[in-house]
PDB file of C-alpha atoms in Angstrom:
ATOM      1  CA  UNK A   1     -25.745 -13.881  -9.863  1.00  0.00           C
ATOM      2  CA  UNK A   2     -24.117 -12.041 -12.708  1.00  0.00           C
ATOM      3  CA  UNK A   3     -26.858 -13.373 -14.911  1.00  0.00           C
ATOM      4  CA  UNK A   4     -29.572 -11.533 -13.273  1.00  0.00           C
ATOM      5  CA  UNK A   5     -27.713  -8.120 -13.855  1.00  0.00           C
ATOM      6  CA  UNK A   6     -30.070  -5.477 -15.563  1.00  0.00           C
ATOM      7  CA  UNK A   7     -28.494  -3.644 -18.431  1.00  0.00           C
ATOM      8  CA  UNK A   8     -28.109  -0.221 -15.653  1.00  0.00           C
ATOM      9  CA  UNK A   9     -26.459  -2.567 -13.239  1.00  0.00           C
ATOM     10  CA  UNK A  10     -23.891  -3.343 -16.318  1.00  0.00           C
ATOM     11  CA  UNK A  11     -23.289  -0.085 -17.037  1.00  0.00           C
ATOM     12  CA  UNK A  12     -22.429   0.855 -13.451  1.00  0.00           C
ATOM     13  CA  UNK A  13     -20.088  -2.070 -12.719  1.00  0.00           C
ATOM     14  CA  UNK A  14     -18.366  -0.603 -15.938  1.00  0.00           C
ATOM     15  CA  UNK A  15     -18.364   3.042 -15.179  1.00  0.00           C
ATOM     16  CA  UNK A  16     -17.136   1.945 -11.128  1.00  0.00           C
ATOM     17  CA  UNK A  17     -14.179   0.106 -12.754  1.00  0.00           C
ATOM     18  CA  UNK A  18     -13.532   2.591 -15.458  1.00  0.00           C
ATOM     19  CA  UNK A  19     -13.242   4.697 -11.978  1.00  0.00           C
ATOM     20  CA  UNK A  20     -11.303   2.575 -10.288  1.00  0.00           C
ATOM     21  CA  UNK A  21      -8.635   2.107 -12.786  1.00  0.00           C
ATOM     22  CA  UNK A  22      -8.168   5.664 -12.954  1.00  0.00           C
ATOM     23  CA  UNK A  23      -7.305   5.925  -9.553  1.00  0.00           C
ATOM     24  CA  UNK A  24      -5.416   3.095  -9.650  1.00  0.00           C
ATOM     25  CA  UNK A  25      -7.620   1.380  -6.691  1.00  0.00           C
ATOM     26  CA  UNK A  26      -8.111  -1.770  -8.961  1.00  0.00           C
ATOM     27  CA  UNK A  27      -4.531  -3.359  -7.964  1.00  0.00           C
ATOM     28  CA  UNK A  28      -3.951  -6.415  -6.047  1.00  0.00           C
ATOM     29  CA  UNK A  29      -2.273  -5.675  -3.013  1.00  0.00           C
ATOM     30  CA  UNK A  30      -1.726  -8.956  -2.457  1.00  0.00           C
ATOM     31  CA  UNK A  31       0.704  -8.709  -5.386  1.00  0.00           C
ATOM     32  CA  UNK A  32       2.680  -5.788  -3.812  1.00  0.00           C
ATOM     33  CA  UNK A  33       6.256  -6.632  -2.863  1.00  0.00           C
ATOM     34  CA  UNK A  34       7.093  -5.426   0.476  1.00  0.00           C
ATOM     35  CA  UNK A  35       9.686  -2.649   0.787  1.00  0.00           C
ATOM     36  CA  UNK A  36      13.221  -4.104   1.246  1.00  0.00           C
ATOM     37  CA  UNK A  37      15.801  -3.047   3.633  1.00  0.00           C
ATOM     38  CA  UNK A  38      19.053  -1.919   2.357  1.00  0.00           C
ATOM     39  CA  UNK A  39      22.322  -2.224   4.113  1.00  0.00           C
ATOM     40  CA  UNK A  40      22.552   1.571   4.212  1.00  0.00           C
ATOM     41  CA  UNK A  41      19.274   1.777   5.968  1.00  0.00           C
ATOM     42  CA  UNK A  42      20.489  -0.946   8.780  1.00  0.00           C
ATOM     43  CA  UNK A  43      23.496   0.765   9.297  1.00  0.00           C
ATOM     44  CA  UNK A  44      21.791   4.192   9.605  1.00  0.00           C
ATOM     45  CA  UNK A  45      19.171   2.783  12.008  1.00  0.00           C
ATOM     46  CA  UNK A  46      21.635   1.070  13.822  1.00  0.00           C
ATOM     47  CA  UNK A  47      23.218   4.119  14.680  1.00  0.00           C
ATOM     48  CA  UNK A  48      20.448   5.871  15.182  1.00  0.00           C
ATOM     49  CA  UNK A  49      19.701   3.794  18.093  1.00  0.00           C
ATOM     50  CA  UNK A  50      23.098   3.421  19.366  1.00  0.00           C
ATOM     51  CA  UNK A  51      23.183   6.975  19.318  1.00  0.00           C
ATOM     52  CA  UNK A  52      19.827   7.161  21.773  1.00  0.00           C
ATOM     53  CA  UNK A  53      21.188   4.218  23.791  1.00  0.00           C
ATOM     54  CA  UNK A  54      24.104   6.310  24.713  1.00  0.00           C
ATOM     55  CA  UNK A  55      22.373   9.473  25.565  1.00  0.00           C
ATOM     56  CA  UNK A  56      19.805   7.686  27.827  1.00  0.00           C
ATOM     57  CA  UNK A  57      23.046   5.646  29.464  1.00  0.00           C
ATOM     58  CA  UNK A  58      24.543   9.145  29.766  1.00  0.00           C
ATOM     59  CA  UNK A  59      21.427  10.455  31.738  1.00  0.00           C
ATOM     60  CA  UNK A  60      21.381   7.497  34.053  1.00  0.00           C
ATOM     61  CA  UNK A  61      25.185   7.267  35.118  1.00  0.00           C
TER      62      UNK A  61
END
């Protein structure tokens, strides 16, 4: 298929990934690494919903 490319169609797949570098859209997001979680964060979240636990226990009682 790429052999039946005109010379316009060449410069356009060019120009698009010229584009697409710029606005760095042309990396693999399969590649990514996924955001970690860090003890701090954990702890913070932990307490976070401890923290809403014990209010909506508080309600209840």
């Amino acid at each position: 298929m790429s052999d039946n490319l005109t010379e316009r169609d060449r410069r356009i797949d060019l120009q698009t990934r010229e584009i697409a570098q710029e606005a760095k859209l042309d990396t693999d997001l399969g590649s990514m690494v996924p955001p970690r979680w860090r003890a701090s964060t954990v702890i913070v979240v932990s307490m976070i919903l401890l923290a809403f636990a014990v209010m909506i226990g508080s309600a209840l009682i």
